[in-house]
mmCIF file of C-alpha atoms and ligand atoms in Angstrom:
data_model
loop_
_atom_site.group_PDB
_atom_site.id
_atom_site.type_symbol
_atom_site.label_atom_id
_atom_site.label_comp_id
_atom_site.label_asym_id
_atom_site.label_seq_id
_atom_site.Cartn_x
_atom_site.Cartn_y
_atom_site.Cartn_z
ATOM 1 C CA MET I 11 -26.623 8.931 37.746
ATOM 2 C CA GLU I 12 -25.053 7.449 40.876
ATOM 3 C CA GLN I 13 -22.740 4.617 39.798
ATOM 4 C CA ASN I 14 -23.798 2.362 42.666
ATOM 5 C CA SER I 15 -27.521 2.844 42.088
ATOM 6 C CA LEU I 16 -29.687 0.026 40.804
ATOM 7 C CA ALA I 17 -30.812 2.177 37.870
ATOM 8 C CA PHE I 18 -27.178 2.663 36.755
ATOM 9 C CA LYS I 19 -26.415 -1.034 37.061
ATOM 10 C CA GLN I 20 -29.451 -1.929 34.975
ATOM 11 C CA LYS I 21 -28.533 0.559 32.282
ATOM 12 C CA LEU I 22 -24.951 -0.670 32.236
ATOM 13 C CA GLN I 23 -26.121 -4.261 31.925
ATOM 14 C CA ALA I 24 -28.394 -3.385 28.984
ATOM 15 C CA PHE I 25 -25.547 -1.411 27.348
ATOM 16 C CA GLU I 26 -23.104 -4.307 27.706
ATOM 17 C CA ALA I 27 -25.713 -6.769 26.412
ATOM 18 C CA ARG I 28 -26.128 -4.640 23.282
ATOM 19 C CA ILE I 29 -22.366 -4.696 22.719
ATOM 20 C CA ALA I 30 -22.276 -8.459 23.274
ATOM 21 C CA ARG I 31 -24.991 -8.851 20.597
ATOM 22 C CA GLY I 32 -22.783 -6.871 18.190
ATOM 23 C CA GLU I 33 -25.131 -3.848 18.066
ATOM 24 C CA LYS I 34 -23.629 -0.416 17.427
ATOM 25 C CA ILE I 35 -23.947 2.254 20.101
ATOM 26 C CA GLU I 36 -25.128 5.520 18.536
ATOM 27 C CA PRO I 37 -24.541 9.079 19.820
ATOM 28 C CA GLY I 38 -28.027 9.562 21.337
ATOM 29 C CA ASP I 39 -27.987 6.209 23.153
ATOM 30 C CA TRP I 40 -27.290 5.822 26.860
ATOM 31 C CA MET I 41 -23.598 5.104 27.526
ATOM 32 C CA PRO I 42 -21.384 5.166 30.637
ATOM 33 C CA GLU I 43 -19.441 8.418 30.986
ATOM 34 C CA GLU I 44 -16.183 6.474 30.847
ATOM 35 C CA TYR I 45 -17.128 5.014 27.441
ATOM 36 C CA ARG I 46 -17.851 8.541 26.191
ATOM 37 C CA SER I 47 -14.644 10.035 27.593
ATOM 38 C CA GLN I 48 -12.459 7.159 26.356
ATOM 39 C CA LEU I 49 -13.898 7.525 22.863
ATOM 40 C CA ILE I 50 -13.419 11.310 22.843
ATOM 41 C CA ARG I 51 -9.804 10.802 23.963
ATOM 42 C CA MET I 52 -9.051 8.168 21.375
ATOM 43 C CA ILE I 53 -10.955 9.622 18.402
ATOM 44 C CA SER I 54 -9.617 13.151 18.944
ATOM 45 C CA GLN I 55 -6.024 11.839 19.257
ATOM 46 C CA HIS I 56 -6.634 9.862 16.097
ATOM 47 C CA ALA I 57 -7.938 12.989 14.295
ATOM 48 C CA HIS I 58 -4.881 14.981 15.425
ATOM 49 C CA SER I 59 -2.623 12.177 14.145
ATOM 50 C CA GLU I 60 -4.185 12.393 10.693
ATOM 51 C CA ILE I 61 -3.753 16.165 10.555
ATOM 52 C CA VAL I 62 -0.206 16.249 11.946
ATOM 53 C CA GLY I 63 0.525 13.161 9.819
ATOM 54 C CA MET I 64 0.102 15.322 6.693
ATOM 55 C CA LEU I 65 3.284 17.227 7.534
ATOM 56 C CA PRO I 66 6.210 14.794 7.004
ATOM 57 C CA GLU I 67 5.032 13.802 3.508
ATOM 58 C CA GLY I 68 3.473 17.195 2.729
ATOM 59 C CA ALA I 69 6.959 18.707 2.842
ATOM 60 C CA TRP I 70 7.842 16.621 -0.246
ATOM 61 C CA ILE I 71 4.974 17.671 -2.529
ATOM 62 C CA THR I 72 7.052 20.414 -4.135
ATOM 63 C CA ARG I 73 10.026 18.066 -4.514
ATOM 64 C CA ALA I 74 8.362 14.978 -6.012
ATOM 65 C CA PRO I 75 10.585 13.396 -8.683
ATOM 66 C CA ASN I 76 7.922 13.444 -11.419
ATOM 67 C CA LEU I 77 4.338 14.472 -12.123
ATOM 68 C CA ARG I 78 2.830 11.044 -11.451
ATOM 69 C CA ARG I 79 4.460 10.791 -8.022
ATOM 70 C CA LYS I 80 3.446 14.369 -7.264
ATOM 71 C CA MET I 81 -0.228 13.718 -8.075
ATOM 72 C CA VAL I 82 -0.308 10.569 -5.945
ATOM 73 C CA LEU I 83 1.370 12.281 -2.985
ATOM 74 C CA LEU I 84 -0.883 15.323 -3.266
ATOM 75 C CA SER I 85 -4.017 13.209 -3.181
ATOM 76 C CA LYS I 86 -2.682 11.046 -0.346
ATOM 77 C CA VAL I 87 -1.971 14.076 1.824
ATOM 78 C CA GLN I 88 -5.418 15.508 1.005
ATOM 79 C CA ASP I 89 -6.972 12.178 2.003
ATOM 80 C CA GLU I 90 -5.354 12.462 5.437
ATOM 81 C CA ALA I 91 -7.011 15.878 5.889
ATOM 82 C CA GLY I 92 -10.348 14.264 5.010
ATOM 83 C CA HIS I 93 -9.727 11.515 7.566
ATOM 84 C CA GLY I 94 -9.114 14.172 10.204
ATOM 85 C CA GLN I 95 -12.474 15.743 9.291
ATOM 86 C CA TYR I 96 -14.434 12.471 9.600
ATOM 87 C CA LEU I 97 -12.815 11.825 12.946
ATOM 88 C CA TYR I 98 -13.363 15.292 14.418
ATOM 89 C CA HIS I 99 -17.024 14.921 13.383
ATOM 90 C CA ALA I 100 -17.244 11.501 15.037
ATOM 91 C CA ALA I 101 -15.858 12.995 18.282
ATOM 92 C CA GLU I 102 -18.309 15.922 18.028
ATOM 93 C CA THR I 103 -21.235 13.471 18.113
ATOM 94 C CA LEU I 104 -20.104 12.652 21.666
ATOM 95 C CA GLY I 105 -20.221 16.278 22.812
ATOM 96 C CA ALA I 106 -16.618 17.385 22.239
ATOM 97 C CA THR I 107 -16.372 20.699 20.394
ATOM 98 C CA ARG I 108 -13.970 21.319 17.529
ATOM 99 C CA GLU I 109 -12.576 24.348 19.397
ATOM 100 C CA GLU I 110 -11.770 22.298 22.513
ATOM 101 C CA MET I 111 -10.079 19.598 20.476
ATOM 102 C CA LEU I 112 -8.017 22.043 18.424
ATOM 103 C CA ASP I 113 -7.069 24.034 21.529
ATOM 104 C CA ALA I 114 -5.792 20.832 23.119
ATOM 105 C CA LEU I 115 -3.687 20.061 20.040
ATOM 106 C CA LEU I 116 -2.320 23.568 19.515
ATOM 107 C CA SER I 117 -1.506 24.121 23.187
ATOM 108 C CA GLY I 118 0.514 20.908 23.192
ATOM 109 C CA LYS I 119 -1.797 19.161 25.692
ATOM 110 C CA ALA I 120 -3.221 16.557 23.317
ATOM 111 C CA LYS I 121 -1.356 13.468 22.239
ATOM 112 C CA TYR I 122 -1.048 12.312 18.641
ATOM 113 C CA ALA I 123 0.852 9.384 17.100
ATOM 114 C CA SER I 124 4.511 9.772 18.074
ATOM 115 C CA VAL I 125 5.657 8.508 14.660
ATOM 116 C CA PHE I 126 4.821 11.877 13.065
ATOM 117 C CA ASN I 127 7.463 13.632 15.157
ATOM 118 C CA TYR I 128 10.215 12.084 13.022
ATOM 119 C CA PRO I 129 11.469 13.819 9.875
ATOM 120 C CA ALA I 130 11.085 12.597 6.278
ATOM 121 C CA LEU I 131 14.699 13.097 5.202
ATOM 122 C CA THR I 132 14.745 11.721 1.647
ATOM 123 C CA TRP I 133 12.206 10.893 -1.048
ATOM 124 C CA ALA I 134 12.398 7.205 -0.029
ATOM 125 C CA ASP I 135 10.853 8.176 3.312
ATOM 126 C CA ASN I 136 7.568 8.777 1.486
ATOM 127 C CA ALA I 137 7.691 5.242 0.142
ATOM 128 C CA VAL I 138 8.358 3.820 3.594
ATOM 129 C CA ILE I 139 5.742 5.987 5.330
ATOM 130 C CA GLY I 140 3.178 4.702 2.824
ATOM 131 C CA TRP I 141 4.129 1.060 3.235
ATOM 132 C CA LEU I 142 4.934 0.851 6.933
ATOM 133 C CA VAL I 143 3.111 3.731 8.635
ATOM 134 C CA ASP I 144 -0.076 3.436 6.587
ATOM 135 C CA GLY I 145 0.277 -0.351 6.835
ATOM 136 C CA ALA I 146 0.342 -0.166 10.636
ATOM 137 C CA ALA I 147 -2.522 2.338 10.619
ATOM 138 C CA ILE I 148 -4.664 -0.027 8.507
ATOM 139 C CA LYS I 149 -3.911 -2.996 10.723
ATOM 140 C CA ASN I 150 -5.232 -1.054 13.722
ATOM 141 C CA GLN I 151 -8.088 0.631 11.851
ATOM 142 C CA THR I 152 -9.442 -2.543 10.248
ATOM 143 C CA MET I 153 -10.017 -3.689 13.812
ATOM 144 C CA LEU I 154 -11.577 -0.325 14.746
ATOM 145 C CA ALA I 155 -13.984 -0.608 11.796
ATOM 146 C CA GLN I 156 -15.641 -3.345 13.924
ATOM 147 C CA CYS I 157 -15.771 -1.186 17.043
ATOM 148 C CA SER I 158 -18.930 -0.781 19.103
ATOM 149 C CA PHE I 159 -19.417 2.964 18.500
ATOM 150 C CA GLY I 160 -21.331 3.518 15.230
ATOM 151 C CA PRO I 161 -19.853 6.824 13.965
ATOM 152 C CA TYR I 162 -16.250 5.709 14.647
ATOM 153 C CA SER I 163 -16.749 2.333 13.039
ATOM 154 C CA ARG I 164 -18.363 3.847 9.915
ATOM 155 C CA ALA I 165 -15.604 6.477 9.616
ATOM 156 C CA MET I 166 -13.045 3.652 9.794
ATOM 157 C CA VAL I 167 -14.654 1.749 6.912
ATOM 158 C CA ARG I 168 -14.220 4.763 4.627
ATOM 159 C CA ILE I 169 -10.759 5.600 5.927
ATOM 160 C CA CYS I 170 -9.463 2.045 5.508
ATOM 161 C CA ALA I 171 -10.510 2.015 1.846
ATOM 162 C CA GLU I 172 -8.273 5.039 1.250
ATOM 163 C CA GLU I 173 -5.460 3.838 3.484
ATOM 164 C CA GLY I 174 -5.367 0.640 1.427
ATOM 165 C CA PHE I 175 -4.448 2.713 -1.599
ATOM 166 C CA HIS I 176 -1.883 4.685 0.442
ATOM 167 C CA MET I 177 -0.166 1.516 1.532
ATOM 168 C CA LYS I 178 -0.087 0.076 -1.974
ATOM 169 C CA GLN I 179 1.473 3.182 -3.508
ATOM 170 C CA GLY I 180 4.148 3.099 -0.787
ATOM 171 C CA LYS I 181 4.798 -0.583 -1.297
ATOM 172 C CA GLU I 182 5.027 -0.126 -5.067
ATOM 173 C CA MET I 183 7.681 2.556 -4.556
ATOM 174 C CA CYS I 184 9.622 0.372 -2.101
ATOM 175 C CA ILE I 185 9.634 -2.549 -4.554
ATOM 176 C CA ARG I 186 10.822 -0.316 -7.394
ATOM 177 C CA TYR I 187 13.570 1.354 -5.370
ATOM 178 C CA SER I 188 14.756 -2.029 -4.081
ATOM 179 C CA GLN I 189 15.279 -3.032 -7.721
ATOM 180 C CA GLY I 190 16.698 0.341 -8.737
ATOM 181 C CA THR I 191 20.143 1.923 -8.610
ATOM 182 C CA ALA I 192 22.584 1.406 -5.734
ATOM 183 C CA ARG I 193 21.683 4.891 -4.476
ATOM 184 C CA GLN I 194 17.963 4.097 -4.515
ATOM 185 C CA ARG I 195 18.512 0.851 -2.571
ATOM 186 C CA GLU I 196 20.662 2.730 -0.074
ATOM 187 C CA MET I 197 17.973 5.387 0.418
ATOM 188 C CA LEU I 198 15.337 2.698 0.911
ATOM 189 C CA GLN I 199 17.448 0.799 3.453
ATOM 190 C CA ASP I 200 18.186 4.011 5.333
ATOM 191 C CA ALA I 201 14.490 4.969 5.439
ATOM 192 C CA ILE I 202 13.488 1.494 6.708
ATOM 193 C CA ASN I 203 16.204 1.757 9.383
ATOM 194 C CA ARG I 204 14.739 5.021 10.642
ATOM 195 C CA TRP I 205 10.972 4.248 10.417
ATOM 196 C CA TRP I 206 10.808 0.605 11.575
ATOM 197 C CA TRP I 207 10.881 1.180 15.333
ATOM 198 C CA PRO I 208 8.671 4.305 15.422
ATOM 199 C CA THR I 209 6.143 2.321 13.339
ATOM 200 C CA LEU I 210 6.079 -0.517 15.883
ATOM 201 C CA MET I 211 5.360 2.085 18.583
ATOM 202 C CA MET I 212 2.166 3.112 16.748
ATOM 203 C CA PHE I 213 0.354 0.104 18.222
ATOM 204 C CA GLY I 214 0.574 1.600 21.712
ATOM 205 C CA LEU I 215 2.132 0.363 24.922
ATOM 206 C CA PRO I 216 2.768 -3.341 25.617
ATOM 207 C CA ASP I 217 -0.420 -4.961 26.941
ATOM 208 C CA GLU I 218 0.806 -5.164 30.526
ATOM 209 C CA LYS I 219 1.611 -1.415 30.542
ATOM 210 C CA SER I 220 -1.419 -0.168 28.561
ATOM 211 C CA THR I 221 -3.605 1.888 30.882
ATOM 212 C CA ASN I 222 -6.593 2.130 28.525
ATOM 213 C CA SER I 223 -6.820 -1.305 26.934
ATOM 214 C CA GLU I 224 -8.799 -3.105 29.621
ATOM 215 C CA VAL I 225 -11.840 -0.835 29.392
ATOM 216 C CA LEU I 226 -11.582 -0.456 25.596
ATOM 217 C CA LEU I 227 -11.548 -4.239 25.146
ATOM 218 C CA ARG I 228 -14.383 -4.730 27.641
ATOM 219 C CA TRP I 229 -16.649 -2.340 25.733
ATOM 220 C CA GLY I 230 -15.753 -3.513 22.255
ATOM 221 C CA VAL I 231 -13.873 -0.406 21.139
ATOM 222 C CA LYS I 232 -10.800 -2.561 20.609
ATOM 223 C CA THR I 233 -11.322 -6.195 19.711
ATOM 224 C CA LYS I 234 -7.616 -7.054 19.721
ATOM 225 C CA SER I 235 -4.860 -5.987 22.081
ATOM 226 C CA ASN I 236 -1.947 -3.675 21.193
ATOM 227 C CA ASP I 237 0.555 -6.559 21.255
ATOM 228 C CA GLU I 238 -1.664 -8.857 19.181
ATOM 229 C CA LEU I 239 -1.925 -6.270 16.411
ATOM 230 C CA ARG I 240 1.787 -5.410 16.601
ATOM 231 C CA GLN I 241 2.663 -9.109 16.246
ATOM 232 C CA GLU I 242 0.305 -9.559 13.266
ATOM 233 C CA PHE I 243 1.925 -6.557 11.593
ATOM 234 C CA VAL I 244 5.460 -7.847 12.194
ATOM 235 C CA ASP I 245 4.530 -11.324 10.933
ATOM 236 C CA GLU I 246 3.128 -9.877 7.704
ATOM 237 C CA MET I 247 5.832 -7.291 7.069
ATOM 238 C CA VAL I 248 9.073 -9.135 7.871
ATOM 239 C CA PRO I 249 8.924 -11.676 5.007
ATOM 240 C CA GLU I 250 7.819 -8.987 2.548
ATOM 241 C CA ILE I 251 10.647 -6.620 3.487
ATOM 242 C CA GLN I 252 13.206 -9.425 3.514
ATOM 243 C CA ALA I 253 12.007 -10.486 0.044
ATOM 244 C CA LEU I 254 13.374 -7.128 -1.184
ATOM 245 C CA ASP I 255 16.791 -7.965 0.319
ATOM 246 C CA ILE I 256 16.360 -5.158 2.812
ATOM 247 C CA VAL I 257 17.673 -5.779 6.323
ATOM 248 C CA LEU I 258 15.494 -4.862 9.295
ATOM 249 C CA PRO I 259 17.303 -2.808 11.969
ATOM 250 C CA ASP I 260 16.711 -5.449 14.640
ATOM 251 C CA PRO I 261 19.628 -7.799 15.380
ATOM 252 C CA ASP I 262 17.429 -9.853 17.745
ATOM 253 C CA LEU I 263 14.725 -10.604 15.161
ATOM 254 C CA TYR I 264 14.145 -14.333 14.584
ATOM 255 C CA PHE I 265 11.444 -16.721 13.404
ATOM 256 C CA ASP I 266 10.006 -18.895 16.144
ATOM 257 C CA GLU I 267 8.943 -22.239 14.629
ATOM 258 C CA ASP I 268 6.726 -23.167 17.588
ATOM 259 C CA SER I 269 4.515 -20.104 17.559
ATOM 260 C CA GLY I 270 4.935 -19.315 13.852
ATOM 261 C CA ASN I 271 5.768 -15.714 14.828
ATOM 262 C CA TRP I 272 8.636 -13.375 14.050
ATOM 263 C CA ILE I 273 9.974 -12.422 17.473
ATOM 264 C CA TYR I 274 11.239 -8.852 17.552
ATOM 265 C CA GLY I 275 13.778 -7.249 19.880
ATOM 266 C CA ALA I 276 13.090 -4.779 22.677
ATOM 267 C CA ILE I 277 11.256 -1.586 21.738
ATOM 268 C CA ASP I 278 12.849 1.518 23.251
ATOM 269 C CA TRP I 279 9.939 2.804 25.347
ATOM 270 C CA ASP I 280 12.155 5.515 26.858
ATOM 271 C CA GLU I 281 12.510 6.997 23.398
ATOM 272 C CA PHE I 282 8.719 6.650 22.918
ATOM 273 C CA TRP I 283 7.981 8.657 26.078
ATOM 274 C CA ARG I 284 10.608 11.294 25.217
ATOM 275 C CA VAL I 285 8.866 11.844 21.884
ATOM 276 C CA VAL I 286 5.315 11.712 23.296
ATOM 277 C CA ARG I 287 6.303 14.262 25.967
ATOM 278 C CA GLY I 288 7.391 16.780 23.354
ATOM 279 C CA ASN I 289 11.097 16.074 22.913
ATOM 280 C CA GLY I 290 11.179 14.183 19.645
ATOM 281 C CA PRO I 291 13.139 15.436 16.632
ATOM 282 C CA CYS I 292 10.219 17.420 15.131
ATOM 283 C CA ASN I 293 7.618 18.022 17.873
ATOM 284 C CA LYS I 294 8.187 21.767 17.991
ATOM 285 C CA GLU I 295 8.238 22.099 14.212
ATOM 286 C CA ARG I 296 5.000 20.078 13.862
ATOM 287 C CA LEU I 297 3.100 22.183 16.393
ATOM 288 C CA ALA I 298 4.447 25.412 14.902
ATOM 289 C CA ALA I 299 3.197 24.317 11.470
ATOM 290 C CA ARG I 300 -0.273 23.468 12.853
ATOM 291 C CA ARG I 301 -0.459 26.789 14.725
ATOM 292 C CA ALA I 302 0.500 28.721 11.592
ATOM 293 C CA ALA I 303 -2.140 26.826 9.563
ATOM 294 C CA HIS I 304 -4.744 27.617 12.228
ATOM 295 C CA GLU I 305 -3.871 31.312 12.229
ATOM 296 C CA ASN I 306 -3.877 31.459 8.426
ATOM 297 C CA GLY I 307 -7.325 29.855 8.424
ATOM 298 C CA LEU I 308 -8.853 32.520 10.672
ATOM 299 C CA TRP I 309 -10.430 34.393 7.763
ATOM 300 C CA VAL I 310 -12.191 31.186 6.661
ATOM 301 C CA ARG I 311 -13.640 30.587 10.125
ATOM 302 C CA GLU I 312 -14.759 34.214 10.307
ATOM 303 C CA ALA I 313 -16.383 34.019 6.866
ATOM 304 C CA VAL I 314 -18.220 30.802 7.779
ATOM 305 C CA ALA I 315 -19.441 32.292 11.068
ATOM 306 C CA ALA I 316 -20.612 35.492 9.334
ATOM 307 C CA TYR I 317 -22.440 33.488 6.679
ATOM 308 C CA ALA I 318 -24.120 31.279 9.299
ATOM 309 C CA ALA I 319 -25.168 34.348 11.295
ATOM 310 C CA ARG I 320 -26.664 35.979 8.196
ATOM 311 C CA GLN I 321 -28.568 32.796 7.326
ATOM 312 C CA LYS I 322 -30.127 32.922 10.803
ATOM 313 C CA GLY I 323 -31.140 36.518 10.152
ATOM 314 C CA THR I 324 -29.212 37.850 13.121
ATOM 315 C CA GLN I 325 -27.201 40.301 11.032
HETATM 316 N N1 LIG O 18 1.732 7.847 20.056
HETATM 317 O O1 LIG O 18 -2.978 2.547 27.103
HETATM 318 P P1 LIG O 18 -2.304 2.874 25.801
HETATM 319 C C1 LIG O 18 -2.319 7.306 10.820
HETATM 320 C C2 LIG O 18 -0.467 7.032 24.610
HETATM 321 S S1 LIG O 18 -3.372 7.378 12.135
HETATM 322 C C3 LIG O 18 1.393 8.746 21.013
HETATM 323 O O2 LIG O 18 -1.666 1.763 25.046
HETATM 324 P P2 LIG O 18 -4.523 3.051 23.977
HETATM 325 C C4 LIG O 18 -2.808 7.729 9.469
HETATM 326 C C5 LIG O 18 -1.965 6.860 24.764
HETATM 327 O O3 LIG O 18 -2.661 7.882 24.095
HETATM 328 C C6 LIG O 18 -2.380 6.840 13.505
HETATM 329 N N2 LIG O 18 0.783 8.388 22.175
HETATM 330 O O4 LIG O 18 -3.363 3.658 24.853
HETATM 331 C C7 LIG O 18 -1.689 8.271 8.696
HETATM 332 C C8 LIG O 18 -2.136 6.897 26.251
HETATM 333 O O5 LIG O 18 -2.130 8.221 26.736
HETATM 334 P P3 LIG O 18 -3.465 8.908 27.381
HETATM 335 C C9 LIG O 18 -3.100 7.032 14.762
HETATM 336 C C10 LIG O 18 0.519 7.079 22.346
HETATM 337 O O6 LIG O 18 -5.401 4.180 23.622
HETATM 338 C C11 LIG O 18 -0.755 7.445 8.101
HETATM 339 C C12 LIG O 18 -0.849 6.271 26.767
HETATM 340 O O7 LIG O 18 0.093 6.376 25.712
HETATM 341 N N3 LIG O 18 -4.045 5.973 14.980
HETATM 342 O O8 LIG O 18 -1.224 6.901 11.027
HETATM 343 C C13 LIG O 18 0.842 6.106 21.386
HETATM 344 O O9 LIG O 18 -5.138 1.862 24.653
HETATM 345 C C14 LIG O 18 0.294 7.984 7.345
HETATM 346 C C15 LIG O 18 -1.071 4.835 27.174
HETATM 347 O O10 LIG O 18 -1.210 4.009 26.012
HETATM 348 C C16 LIG O 18 -4.908 6.022 15.994
HETATM 349 O O11 LIG O 18 -4.958 6.969 16.740
HETATM 350 C C17 LIG O 18 1.476 6.538 20.205
HETATM 351 N N4 LIG O 18 1.828 5.673 19.240
HETATM 352 O O12 LIG O 18 -3.787 2.504 22.670
HETATM 353 C C18 LIG O 18 -1.598 9.656 8.509
HETATM 354 C C19 LIG O 18 -5.857 4.832 16.097
HETATM 355 N N5 LIG O 18 0.482 4.897 21.854
HETATM 356 O O13 LIG O 18 -4.390 9.213 26.225
HETATM 357 C C20 LIG O 18 -0.549 10.194 7.735
HETATM 358 C C21 LIG O 18 -6.784 4.947 17.270
HETATM 359 C C22 LIG O 18 -0.045 5.102 23.075
HETATM 360 O O14 LIG O 18 -4.073 7.889 28.329
HETATM 361 C C23 LIG O 18 0.389 9.347 7.149
HETATM 362 N N6 LIG O 18 -6.110 4.770 18.524
HETATM 363 N N7 LIG O 18 -0.012 6.416 23.370
HETATM 364 O O15 LIG O 18 -2.957 10.146 28.029
HETATM 365 C C24 LIG O 18 -5.788 3.561 19.058
HETATM 366 O O16 LIG O 18 -6.043 2.522 18.466
HETATM 367 C C25 LIG O 18 -5.164 3.552 20.420
HETATM 368 O O17 LIG O 18 -5.426 4.796 21.035
HETATM 369 C C26 LIG O 18 -3.621 3.280 20.397
HETATM 370 C C27 LIG O 18 -3.083 3.391 21.828
HETATM 371 C C28 LIG O 18 -3.367 1.873 19.890
HETATM 372 C C29 LIG O 18 -2.891 4.307 19.541
#
């Protein structure tokens, strides 16, 4: 439909009125192409993040310090796979195919959260990923649970329930290690030093640099800006981390009495872009692991296709 036509303008007006009334847009409903393409971009990147996000912690399943920790980590990593599934399905309702999305990931074209291109070097990294990385993910996803697109918002409600548990198990570990041996405290401090800044980058570019925010906010996909969410996260986390006598790796951090906010130092956006463009510490390793998993899963895809074909009576 021609974007300048009266018919388009009327449809757009009705679509925006529905969003303003708080109605959910469903897959079969009329929507502007830009709404569809923005959602496919964002939901598929989100799905890739969940799947690639299994790798840093997944590497520790065989090295968990005891059975209880192993069971928790195993189920957390499995949950992330489930989140990827919900999200790929949500993107499929908009017309994206699973093959296209996976091709984009495996060929290195698609983006996914830069934080997962950093290594988990010690067991304490699992604690910090749970507390900080899942904590940041929940902050963003609690907002997305209110988003205007029905399938994404419903997927977020389920995902947030599980992420809440992920964050709590990470926080519980951080509290215990902060009260543990000198070596445990040292490992915790070191892990916080390495994950703090990549976690702050998860909220996306600063508002004035964010290319996608304007349209996402206009159409109710986001209801808060990247910087608003980042600030809320910092305000919640700083006192909790400091309560453990752990020092944040930000010499410029201070509490501003007037605004009631913790003001953080400059985020290194050059590092962010280096990592997003493929040159982070683990980008190549992460993609190699996903490609190997895809190749090893070929027999499953073939079996499913053969079964589906037989059910249709074409074989
Ligand atoms: N990493 O204009 P903006 C999780 C890209 S799930 C890489 O600010 P937008 C669970 C962005 O794509 C974590 N790229 O973008 C878990 C865009 O490029 P494009 C994932 C990034 O969309 C926990 C360009 O920069 N969550 O952690 C990043 O308005 C533990 C311009 O940026 C989601 O995906 C980044 N951090 O805001 C699993 C939530 N930030 O596409 C395992 C859904 C920006 O134009 C263990 N997504 N870029 O070429 C969102 O809420 C938004 O897409 C943002 C970015 C906030 C991520």
